[in-house]
Short mmCIF file of C-alpha atoms and ligand atoms in Angstrom, two decimals:
data_model
loop_
_atom_site.label_atom_id
_atom_site.label_comp_id
_atom_site.label_asym_id
_atom_site.label_seq_id
_atom_site.Cartn_x
_atom_site.Cartn_y
_atom_site.Cartn_z
CA MET W 1442 30.25 125.19 5.51
CA CYS W 1443 27.09 123.66 7.45
CA GLY W 1444 25.16 120.03 7.00
CA ILE W 1445 21.50 119.77 6.48
CA PHE W 1446 19.16 116.82 7.12
CA GLY W 1447 15.23 116.98 7.07
CA ILE W 1448 12.35 113.84 7.33
CA MET W 1449 8.86 113.02 6.40
CA GLY W 1450 7.02 110.50 7.68
CA HIS W 1451 8.84 108.74 10.11
CA PRO W 1452 6.66 108.72 13.65
CA GLU W 1453 10.35 109.55 15.51
CA ALA W 1454 11.38 112.20 13.04
CA ALA W 1455 13.36 114.12 15.43
CA ASN W 1456 15.69 110.94 16.80
CA LEU W 1457 15.88 110.15 12.88
CA THR W 1458 17.39 113.57 12.36
CA TYR W 1459 19.40 113.54 15.13
CA LEU W 1460 20.92 110.66 14.00
CA GLY W 1461 21.62 111.89 10.32
CA LEU W 1462 22.88 115.02 12.24
CA TYR W 1463 25.37 112.52 13.83
CA ALA W 1464 26.68 111.39 10.51
CA LEU W 1465 27.03 115.31 8.91
CA GLN W 1466 28.77 116.05 12.03
CA HIS W 1467 32.39 116.64 9.80
CA ARG W 1468 29.98 119.31 8.05
CA GLY W 1469 30.04 121.93 11.32
CA GLN W 1470 30.82 121.49 14.85
CA GLU W 1471 29.91 125.24 16.33
CA SER W 1472 26.34 124.51 17.11
CA ALA W 1473 23.61 122.18 16.23
CA GLY W 1474 19.66 122.46 16.32
CA ILE W 1475 16.34 120.27 15.66
CA ALA W 1476 12.79 121.70 14.76
CA SER W 1477 9.96 119.28 14.19
CA SER W 1478 5.98 119.39 13.39
CA ASP W 1479 3.69 117.09 14.16
CA GLY W 1480 1.45 118.43 11.78
CA GLU W 1481 -0.09 121.55 13.93
CA VAL W 1482 3.04 123.09 16.31
CA ILE W 1483 6.57 123.56 15.52
CA THR W 1484 9.06 123.02 18.39
CA PHE W 1485 12.93 123.52 18.71
CA HIS W 1486 16.20 122.83 20.34
CA LYS W 1487 19.25 124.43 19.41
CA GLU W 1488 22.44 124.80 21.20
CA MET W 1489 26.45 125.30 20.61
CA GLY W 1490 28.25 122.49 20.57
CA LEU W 1491 28.64 118.87 18.94
CA VAL W 1492 25.56 117.21 18.42
CA ALA W 1493 26.08 113.99 20.91
CA ASP W 1494 26.16 116.75 23.55
CA ILE W 1495 22.84 118.52 22.88
CA PHE W 1496 20.53 116.29 22.16
CA SER W 1497 19.62 113.79 25.23
CA GLU W 1498 16.63 111.25 25.01
CA ASP W 1499 14.79 114.00 27.27
CA VAL W 1500 15.40 116.78 24.98
CA LEU W 1501 14.32 114.72 21.67
CA SER W 1502 11.20 113.48 23.29
CA ARG W 1503 10.46 117.15 23.69
CA LEU W 1504 10.47 117.24 20.31
CA PRO W 1505 7.65 115.17 19.04
CA GLY W 1506 6.24 114.68 14.95
CA HIS W 1507 6.61 113.26 12.30
CA MET W 1508 8.44 115.38 10.25
CA ALA W 1509 11.51 117.48 11.00
CA ILE W 1510 14.78 119.58 10.33
CA GLY W 1511 18.13 119.46 11.46
CA HIS W 1512 21.45 121.56 11.22
CA VAL W 1513 25.13 121.42 12.50
CA ARG W 1514 26.61 124.73 11.43
CA TYR W 1515 30.40 125.58 10.71
CA SER W 1516 29.78 129.85 10.30
CA THR W 1517 30.80 131.59 7.52
CA THR W 1518 28.74 134.48 7.70
CA GLY W 1519 27.34 135.77 10.93
CA SER W 1520 29.49 135.04 14.35
CA SER W 1521 29.38 132.09 15.99
CA GLU W 1522 27.22 132.16 18.90
CA LEU W 1523 23.09 130.99 19.75
CA LYS W 1524 21.24 133.42 18.26
CA ASN W 1525 22.87 132.31 14.91
CA ALA W 1526 22.59 128.86 15.32
CA GLN W 1527 20.05 127.02 13.05
CA PRO W 1528 17.35 126.49 12.34
CA PHE W 1529 15.84 129.55 12.15
CA VAL W 1530 12.46 129.34 13.66
CA VAL W 1531 9.75 132.22 12.86
CA ASP W 1532 6.46 133.32 13.03
CA PHE W 1533 4.39 135.21 10.18
CA GLU W 1534 1.33 135.94 9.44
CA SER W 1535 0.68 132.70 7.49
CA GLY W 1536 2.14 130.58 10.11
CA SER W 1537 5.73 129.41 11.37
CA ILE W 1538 8.49 128.17 9.26
CA ALA W 1539 11.72 126.78 9.76
CA VAL W 1540 14.81 127.29 7.73
CA ALA W 1541 18.53 125.12 7.84
CA HIS W 1542 20.73 126.43 5.26
CA ASN W 1543 23.86 125.58 3.43
CA GLY W 1544 25.83 128.11 1.44
CA ASN W 1545 26.80 131.62 1.52
CA LEU W 1546 24.58 134.17 -0.35
CA VAL W 1547 26.61 136.55 -1.69
CA ASN W 1548 24.34 139.60 -1.76
CA ALA W 1549 22.97 139.67 1.53
CA HIS W 1550 24.63 143.10 3.38
CA THR W 1551 22.84 144.49 0.37
CA LEU W 1552 19.70 143.27 0.84
CA LYS W 1553 19.80 143.23 4.45
CA GLN W 1554 20.38 147.01 4.15
CA GLU W 1555 17.56 147.72 1.75
CA LEU W 1556 15.02 145.53 4.21
CA GLU W 1557 16.29 147.95 7.35
CA VAL W 1558 15.32 151.06 5.40
CA GLY W 1559 12.01 149.21 4.65
CA GLY W 1560 12.01 148.89 8.32
CA SER W 1561 12.56 145.28 9.22
CA ILE W 1562 14.47 143.94 12.57
CA PHE W 1563 17.01 141.84 12.17
CA GLN W 1564 17.62 138.91 15.59
CA SER W 1565 20.79 137.61 13.62
CA THR W 1566 23.87 138.27 11.53
CA MET W 1567 23.09 135.14 9.37
CA ASP W 1568 22.51 135.69 5.77
CA THR W 1569 19.73 132.83 6.38
CA GLU W 1570 17.90 135.81 8.07
CA VAL W 1571 17.68 137.64 5.10
CA ILE W 1572 15.80 134.46 2.95
CA VAL W 1573 13.47 134.45 6.06
CA HIS W 1574 12.42 138.25 5.88
CA LEU W 1575 11.73 138.13 2.41
CA ILE W 1576 9.49 135.48 2.47
CA ALA W 1577 7.80 136.76 5.33
CA ARG W 1578 7.27 140.20 3.33
CA SER W 1579 6.04 138.04 -0.49
CA ARG W 1580 3.06 139.63 -1.48
CA ARG W 1581 2.29 135.93 -2.93
CA GLU W 1582 0.07 133.32 -0.82
CA ARG W 1583 1.24 130.06 -0.48
CA ILE W 1584 4.34 129.75 1.15
CA GLU W 1585 6.46 127.26 -2.08
CA GLU W 1586 5.33 130.69 -4.02
CA ARG W 1587 6.82 133.01 -0.99
CA ILE W 1588 10.13 130.89 -1.42
CA VAL W 1589 10.37 131.18 -5.18
CA ASP W 1590 9.68 135.21 -4.32
CA ALA W 1591 12.38 135.21 -1.87
CA LEU W 1592 15.35 132.94 -3.66
CA THR W 1593 14.87 134.87 -6.66
CA GLN W 1594 16.18 137.68 -4.92
CA VAL W 1595 19.34 136.10 -3.49
CA ARG W 1596 22.45 135.09 -5.19
CA GLY W 1597 24.97 132.96 -3.68
CA ALA W 1598 25.08 129.17 -3.02
CA TYR W 1599 22.20 127.71 -1.00
CA SER W 1600 21.29 123.95 -0.15
CA LEU W 1601 17.98 124.98 1.69
CA LEU W 1602 15.21 123.25 4.16
CA PHE W 1603 12.04 124.57 5.09
CA LEU W 1604 9.82 123.17 7.67
CA THR W 1605 6.00 124.27 8.04
CA ARG W 1606 3.74 122.97 9.67
CA ASP W 1607 2.55 120.40 7.59
CA LYS W 1608 5.31 120.42 4.55
CA LEU W 1609 8.77 119.55 4.11
CA ILE W 1610 10.49 121.62 1.36
CA ALA W 1611 13.74 121.54 -0.20
CA VAL W 1612 15.93 123.81 -2.63
CA ARG W 1613 18.82 123.75 -4.03
CA ASP W 1614 20.59 126.86 -5.78
CA PRO W 1615 20.41 127.33 -9.62
CA HIS W 1616 24.24 127.17 -9.91
CA GLY W 1617 24.17 123.75 -7.54
CA ILE W 1618 27.49 125.27 -5.67
CA ARG W 1619 26.34 123.12 -2.11
CA PRO W 1620 25.21 119.38 -2.14
CA LEU W 1621 21.81 118.11 -1.54
CA ALA W 1622 20.98 114.64 -1.49
CA LEU W 1623 17.08 113.01 -1.62
CA GLY W 1624 16.73 109.56 -0.08
CA LYS W 1625 14.24 107.11 0.91
CA ILE W 1626 12.66 105.55 4.20
CA LYS W 1627 10.12 103.03 4.70
CA GLY W 1628 7.03 105.55 4.61
CA GLY W 1629 8.59 108.68 4.09
CA TYR W 1630 11.75 110.80 2.34
CA VAL W 1631 14.78 112.15 3.83
CA VAL W 1632 16.77 115.41 1.83
CA CYS W 1633 20.31 115.41 3.45
CA SER W 1634 23.27 117.47 2.73
CA GLU W 1635 25.40 114.24 2.37
CA SER W 1636 24.17 110.63 1.40
CA CYS W 1637 26.14 109.11 4.52
CA ALA W 1638 23.23 110.33 6.56
CA LEU W 1639 20.96 108.21 4.77
CA ASP W 1640 22.80 104.88 5.30
CA LEU W 1641 22.49 105.68 9.63
CA ILE W 1642 18.95 105.14 9.21
CA ASP W 1643 18.35 102.85 6.62
CA GLY W 1644 18.03 104.86 3.85
CA GLU W 1645 18.43 104.84 0.58
CA LEU W 1646 19.60 107.35 -1.97
CA VAL W 1647 16.86 108.14 -4.40
CA ARG W 1648 19.37 110.79 -6.19
CA ASP W 1649 21.03 114.43 -5.72
CA VAL W 1650 18.55 117.11 -5.24
CA GLU W 1651 18.54 118.56 -9.14
CA PRO W 1652 20.54 122.68 -9.02
CA GLY W 1653 17.64 124.72 -9.00
CA GLU W 1654 15.10 122.43 -7.89
CA MET W 1655 12.51 122.64 -5.26
CA VAL W 1656 11.11 119.49 -3.99
CA VAL W 1657 7.92 119.93 -1.61
CA ILE W 1658 7.17 117.08 0.71
CA GLY W 1659 3.41 116.88 2.08
CA GLU W 1660 1.08 114.26 3.30
CA ARG W 1661 -0.12 113.32 -0.05
CA GLY W 1662 3.93 112.32 -1.34
CA LEU W 1663 6.47 114.65 -3.27
CA THR W 1664 6.34 116.96 -6.22
CA SER W 1665 9.37 118.74 -7.67
CA ALA W 1666 9.55 122.32 -9.96
CA HIS W 1667 12.36 124.12 -11.34
CA PRO W 1668 11.36 127.43 -10.43
CA PHE W 1669 13.80 129.49 -11.41
CA PHE W 1670 15.95 130.90 -14.28
CA PRO W 1671 18.30 128.09 -15.29
CA ALA W 1672 21.72 128.94 -14.50
CA PRO W 1673 25.18 127.03 -15.67
CA PRO W 1674 25.97 124.26 -12.68
CA HIS W 1675 28.78 124.62 -10.75
CA PHE W 1676 29.00 122.38 -7.89
CA CYS W 1677 31.93 122.70 -5.42
CA VAL W 1678 35.12 120.56 -6.71
CA PHE W 1679 36.42 120.97 -3.05
CA GLU W 1680 34.08 118.62 -1.50
CA TYR W 1681 35.29 116.29 -3.45
CA VAL W 1682 39.16 116.63 -2.46
CA TYR W 1683 38.49 117.57 1.26
CA PHE W 1684 34.75 118.55 2.57
CA ALA W 1685 31.87 115.75 2.03
CA ARG W 1686 32.72 112.19 3.97
CA PRO W 1687 34.42 109.90 1.82
CA ASP W 1688 32.07 107.55 2.09
CA SER W 1689 29.19 109.23 0.68
CA ILE W 1690 28.01 109.54 -2.94
CA MET W 1691 28.09 112.84 -4.96
CA GLY W 1692 27.07 112.96 -8.64
CA GLY W 1693 26.64 109.30 -8.56
CA VAL W 1694 30.54 108.61 -7.26
CA THR W 1695 31.57 107.77 -4.34
CA VAL W 1696 34.04 110.63 -2.43
CA TYR W 1697 36.82 108.00 -1.70
CA GLU W 1698 36.63 106.21 -4.97
CA VAL W 1699 37.66 109.95 -6.25
CA ARG W 1700 40.08 111.07 -4.03
CA LYS W 1701 42.08 107.59 -5.04
CA ARG W 1702 41.68 108.97 -8.64
CA LEU W 1703 43.16 111.72 -7.40
CA GLY W 1704 46.29 110.41 -5.67
CA ARG W 1705 46.84 108.19 -8.92
CA ARG W 1706 47.12 111.05 -11.36
CA LEU W 1707 48.90 113.01 -8.72
CA ALA W 1708 51.48 110.05 -8.78
CA LYS W 1709 51.48 110.14 -12.67
CA GLU W 1710 52.15 114.27 -12.75
CA ARG W 1711 54.35 114.55 -9.69
CA PRO W 1712 56.11 111.45 -9.32
CA ALA W 1713 58.70 110.34 -6.46
CA GLU W 1714 61.49 108.45 -5.65
CA ALA W 1715 61.01 106.54 -2.64
CA ASP W 1716 60.76 104.08 -0.18
CA ILE W 1717 57.00 104.69 1.47
CA ILE W 1718 53.80 106.49 1.09
CA ILE W 1719 52.14 107.93 4.00
CA PRO W 1720 49.08 110.01 4.25
CA VAL W 1721 48.12 113.41 6.36
CA PRO W 1722 45.28 111.20 8.45
CA ASP W 1723 42.67 111.04 7.81
CA SER W 1724 41.46 113.59 4.85
CA GLY W 1725 44.93 112.35 3.15
CA VAL W 1726 44.14 108.80 3.33
CA PRO W 1727 42.23 107.71 0.10
CA ALA W 1728 44.62 109.94 -2.17
CA ALA W 1729 47.33 108.51 -0.15
CA ILE W 1730 46.36 105.03 -1.32
CA GLY W 1731 45.71 105.74 -4.91
CA TYR W 1732 48.95 107.48 -5.19
CA SER W 1733 51.00 104.44 -3.64
CA GLU W 1734 48.91 102.25 -5.94
CA ALA W 1735 49.69 103.95 -9.30
CA SER W 1736 53.44 104.38 -8.32
CA GLY W 1737 54.08 100.96 -6.61
CA ILE W 1738 55.59 102.22 -3.49
CA PRO W 1739 54.22 100.45 -0.64
CA PHE W 1740 51.27 102.73 1.55
CA GLU W 1741 52.38 103.19 5.73
CA MET W 1742 50.39 104.97 8.35
CA GLY W 1743 53.36 107.04 9.22
CA LEU W 1744 51.17 109.54 11.12
CA ILE W 1745 48.66 108.39 13.65
CA ARG W 1746 45.84 110.99 14.77
CA ASN W 1747 44.70 111.62 17.88
CA HIS W 1748 40.60 111.19 17.54
CA TYR W 1749 39.68 112.82 20.92
CA VAL W 1750 40.68 116.12 20.28
CA GLY W 1751 38.86 118.77 22.14
CA ARG W 1752 39.02 122.18 20.76
CA THR W 1753 41.24 123.78 23.51
CA PHE W 1754 43.87 122.15 25.71
CA ILE W 1755 45.84 123.59 28.33
CA GLU W 1756 49.10 123.88 27.81
CA PRO W 1757 51.74 123.80 30.01
CA GLN W 1758 53.84 126.90 31.06
CA GLN W 1759 56.73 126.12 29.89
CA SER W 1760 56.25 125.58 26.09
CA ILE W 1761 56.20 122.34 23.86
CA ARG W 1762 57.40 122.59 20.26
CA HIS W 1763 54.41 122.22 17.70
CA PHE W 1764 52.22 121.25 20.32
CA GLY W 1765 49.12 121.97 18.34
CA VAL W 1766 49.85 119.90 15.52
CA LYS W 1767 51.63 117.03 18.00
CA ILE W 1768 48.26 116.73 19.84
CA LYS W 1769 46.43 115.85 17.00
CA LEU W 1770 49.40 113.79 15.27
CA ASN W 1771 52.17 111.86 15.92
CA ALA W 1772 54.95 110.10 13.21
CA VAL W 1773 55.54 106.26 13.92
CA ARG W 1774 59.12 106.49 14.57
CA GLY W 1775 59.46 102.64 13.54
CA VAL W 1776 57.80 103.12 10.30
CA VAL W 1777 59.61 106.24 9.04
CA LYS W 1778 63.25 105.58 9.99
CA GLY W 1779 65.85 105.45 7.78
CA LYS W 1780 62.98 106.21 4.98
CA ARG W 1781 62.65 108.27 2.12
CA VAL W 1782 59.28 109.59 2.76
CA VAL W 1783 56.27 110.87 0.56
CA VAL W 1784 53.60 112.55 2.54
CA VAL W 1785 49.91 112.92 0.67
CA ASP W 1786 47.70 115.81 1.61
CA ASP W 1787 44.36 116.86 0.31
CA SER W 1788 45.39 120.67 0.49
CA ILE W 1789 47.46 123.60 2.11
CA VAL W 1790 45.39 126.36 3.00
CA ARG W 1791 48.05 128.55 5.04
CA GLY W 1792 50.91 125.77 5.28
CA THR W 1793 51.24 125.78 8.91
CA THR W 1794 49.94 122.55 9.63
CA GLY W 1795 52.55 121.17 6.80
CA ARG W 1796 55.72 122.52 8.09
CA LYS W 1797 55.36 121.19 11.87
CA ILE W 1798 54.20 117.50 10.43
CA ILE W 1799 57.52 117.50 8.23
CA LYS W 1800 59.80 118.62 11.13
CA MET W 1801 58.15 115.91 13.16
CA ILE W 1802 58.41 112.89 10.61
CA ARG W 1803 61.99 114.50 10.30
CA ALA W 1804 62.77 114.25 13.61
CA ALA W 1805 61.04 110.61 13.87
CA GLY W 1806 64.17 109.67 11.34
CA ALA W 1807 62.69 109.73 8.22
CA ARG W 1808 65.85 110.69 5.49
CA GLU W 1809 63.88 112.60 3.07
CA VAL W 1810 60.04 114.24 3.30
CA HIS W 1811 58.67 115.01 -0.23
CA VAL W 1812 54.81 116.56 -0.24
CA ARG W 1813 52.45 115.38 -2.98
CA ILE W 1814 49.12 117.43 -2.62
CA SER W 1815 45.71 115.79 -4.05
CA SER W 1816 44.39 119.55 -5.66
CA PRO W 1817 46.13 122.23 -7.08
CA PRO W 1818 47.22 125.47 -4.76
CA THR W 1819 44.47 126.72 -3.10
CA SER W 1820 45.33 130.42 -4.06
CA PHE W 1821 41.54 132.01 -3.84
CA PRO W 1822 39.20 132.30 -0.77
CA CYS W 1823 35.91 130.27 -1.06
CA TYR W 1824 32.91 132.78 -0.91
CA TYR W 1825 30.14 130.47 -1.38
CA GLY W 1826 29.90 128.81 2.03
CA ILE W 1827 33.46 127.06 2.35
CA ASP W 1828 35.85 128.31 5.74
CA THR W 1829 39.15 129.82 4.22
CA PRO W 1830 41.05 132.78 5.53
CA HIS W 1831 41.46 135.59 3.71
CA ARG W 1832 43.77 135.65 0.22
CA ARG W 1833 46.73 137.25 2.03
CA ASP W 1834 46.75 134.12 4.39
CA LEU W 1835 46.64 132.02 1.70
CA ILE W 1836 50.37 130.32 1.29
CA ALA W 1837 49.70 129.76 -2.15
CA ALA W 1838 48.24 133.31 -3.35
CA THR W 1839 51.54 134.77 -2.16
CA HIS W 1840 53.89 132.57 -2.42
CA SER W 1841 55.76 130.57 -5.72
CA LEU W 1842 56.03 126.37 -5.99
CA ASP W 1843 59.80 126.99 -4.75
CA GLU W 1844 59.06 129.55 -2.01
CA ILE W 1845 56.18 126.97 -0.64
CA ASN W 1846 58.94 124.35 -0.50
CA THR W 1847 60.86 126.16 1.47
CA TYR W 1848 58.38 126.88 4.08
CA LEU W 1849 57.52 123.76 4.08
CA THR W 1850 61.46 122.32 4.53
CA SER W 1851 60.16 119.53 2.57
CA ASP W 1852 62.68 117.92 0.10
CA SER W 1853 60.23 118.49 -2.80
CA LEU W 1854 56.47 119.57 -3.63
CA GLY W 1855 54.11 118.65 -5.83
CA TYR W 1856 50.38 119.76 -6.54
CA LEU W 1857 47.90 118.11 -8.69
CA SER W 1858 46.91 120.45 -11.66
CA LEU W 1859 43.74 122.21 -12.31
CA ASP W 1860 43.05 119.62 -15.44
CA GLY W 1861 44.02 116.60 -13.36
CA LEU W 1862 41.86 117.78 -11.06
CA HIS W 1863 38.77 117.87 -13.64
CA ALA W 1864 39.99 114.61 -15.12
CA CYS W 1865 39.43 113.05 -11.34
CA VAL W 1866 36.01 113.95 -10.80
CA PRO W 1867 32.62 112.73 -12.56
CA LYS W 1868 32.02 114.00 -16.03
CA MET W 1869 29.09 115.68 -15.45
CA GLU W 1870 27.48 117.74 -18.62
CA LYS W 1871 27.94 120.06 -15.60
CA GLY W 1872 30.40 122.02 -14.57
CA TYR W 1873 32.08 122.80 -11.24
CA CYS W 1874 32.62 125.52 -8.95
CA ASP W 1875 36.59 125.74 -8.37
CA SER W 1876 37.25 129.30 -7.44
CA CYS W 1877 39.61 128.34 -4.78
CA PHE W 1878 42.33 127.31 -7.11
CA SER W 1879 41.01 129.28 -10.26
CA GLY W 1880 40.02 132.37 -8.70
CA SER W 1881 37.13 132.35 -11.32
CA TYR W 1882 33.96 133.17 -9.44
CA PRO W 1883 30.46 131.51 -11.17
CA VAL W 1884 28.34 133.94 -9.02
CA PRO W 1885 29.04 137.49 -9.33
CA LEU W 1886 30.03 139.16 -5.28
CA ASP W 1887 29.08 142.02 -4.21
CA VAL W 1888 32.22 144.13 -3.11
CA GLN W 1889 31.21 144.54 0.37
CA GLU W 1890 30.56 140.72 1.05
CA THR W 1891 34.26 139.69 -0.01
CA GLU W 1892 35.26 142.42 2.80
CA GLU W 1893 32.77 141.26 5.47
CA GLN W 1894 33.40 137.80 5.14
CA LEU W 1895 34.72 136.63 8.72
CA PRO W 1896 38.29 136.51 9.61
CA LEU W 1897 37.94 132.46 9.73
CA PHE W 1898 39.56 129.39 9.77
CA ARG W 1899 39.81 129.20 13.48
CA GLY W 1900 41.20 125.44 13.17
CA SER W 1901 39.10 122.82 14.04
CA VAL W 1902 39.21 119.25 15.20
CA ARG W 1903 39.40 118.15 11.61
CA VAL W 1904 42.83 117.41 9.84
P1 LIG O 131 47.30 124.53 6.85
O1 LIG O 131 47.92 124.17 7.91
O2 LIG O 131 47.81 124.66 5.48
O3 LIG O 131 46.63 125.61 6.77
O4 LIG O 131 45.78 123.49 6.64
C1 LIG O 131 46.39 122.75 5.81
C2 LIG O 131 44.93 121.48 6.68
O5 LIG O 131 43.89 121.60 6.66
C3 LIG O 131 44.91 119.99 5.20
O6 LIG O 131 45.31 118.98 6.28
C4 LIG O 131 43.40 120.30 5.12
O7 LIG O 131 42.83 118.71 5.19
C5 LIG O 131 42.94 120.84 5.89
N1 LIG O 131 42.11 121.30 5.23
C6 LIG O 131 41.23 121.89 4.09
N2 LIG O 131 40.38 122.56 4.10
C7 LIG O 131 39.69 123.22 5.55
C8 LIG O 131 38.76 123.84 5.76
O8 LIG O 131 38.09 124.09 4.95
N3 LIG O 131 38.29 123.69 7.20
C9 LIG O 131 39.06 122.96 7.95
N4 LIG O 131 39.45 122.96 8.88
N5 LIG O 131 40.74 122.09 7.66
C10 LIG O 131 40.71 122.06 6.04
MG1 LIG O 132 43.96 117.09 6.74
#
């Protein structure tokens, strides 16, 4: 997963990009970068780490210009190291170009091999670099045409921002798998992964960039084109379930509202006899509110999250039970003691967090613990840019509902149905990608890609 942000027409473009990336930090915490242009030269800075740690006033002052793009990275292909940080900036015969990509290509290995046979030398292990090579090799003249030429050869998920000396170009893949929003600021335009980035800079959401749309923003304003063969849209339903920030608007609806609907529907499909509903914060909160509303059972914050958890800890030599989860979450004894508790979370991936949380809630005195999940069982890995582990590590891929319930040590377990999920997301004439739940992959995969995706899910600060 990644977050991208681009801006045109503001004297402090790099500064606003920094703020935009700050609002998109949940989409990637490994590395961040900004490239800016003053109309003549592209300058850039990227580092491993969090946005707030990388960009000081000093660094930002060395990124001049009225246009910029930025990126926060959570790698799904290519290892986690600086050479794979973005924006990716290169010089070629028609000038410099910077690229920021959210998504994952499914034929990158095949294309890369072909390019290497043809003499190309790659600097990174990112799939995004393949796009840059294809642009550089295109025989077309204008940069827009070169980009289209390159993108008609790749398959998969891409929301892309390109920065040239004097243009900001945004493209969303024909299936529209990853999000991309178009916004306005005084004097210019913004294109970003989620609308929450617009709110922070007093921007205004105009609309989503459409699947297959290319938006070109130059000195003389904005033009839009649909240069690719139309394809059925497949927006990632997991953005609504977990990934996006609840205050973002996608498909015309606030993500928070969708999550609440999921919770209400879950209460109807999988009721429980209980005294309180508690969320696994933060991601389970809106669904738990919805579950509480629909069931009439009071909502309580029975788990408290520490918001200052870093990546690594110095663990005491004598081991503490469930240390990894305890450092992030703690049960509130006074809330759960003696109660029949429903714990609501958005998804179960490997099941390790859930199991520990349940033990924690029981240790705090709960009488019964029922688990309710506001999405269907996650049984298939994502190849379009969401960080999921190998299929064998997805607990729902290899275990029945009863077996998962036994593993979690819960008194009961209930998931939302796939139909229920589809009933809660905006009714677009557009379809969704729900491959993580259904196993139906809308963009055909090269065999190699399914094998070479990273052994991921290294556990981040999100819960
Ligand atoms: P588990 O312990 O089952 O592997 O993880 C479940 C938790 O991971 C849930 O609380 C859910 O909110 C969170 N989660 C779901 N998808 C992702 C993801 O793609 N990345 C990260 N870091 N967490 C996720
Ligand atoms: Mg969570």
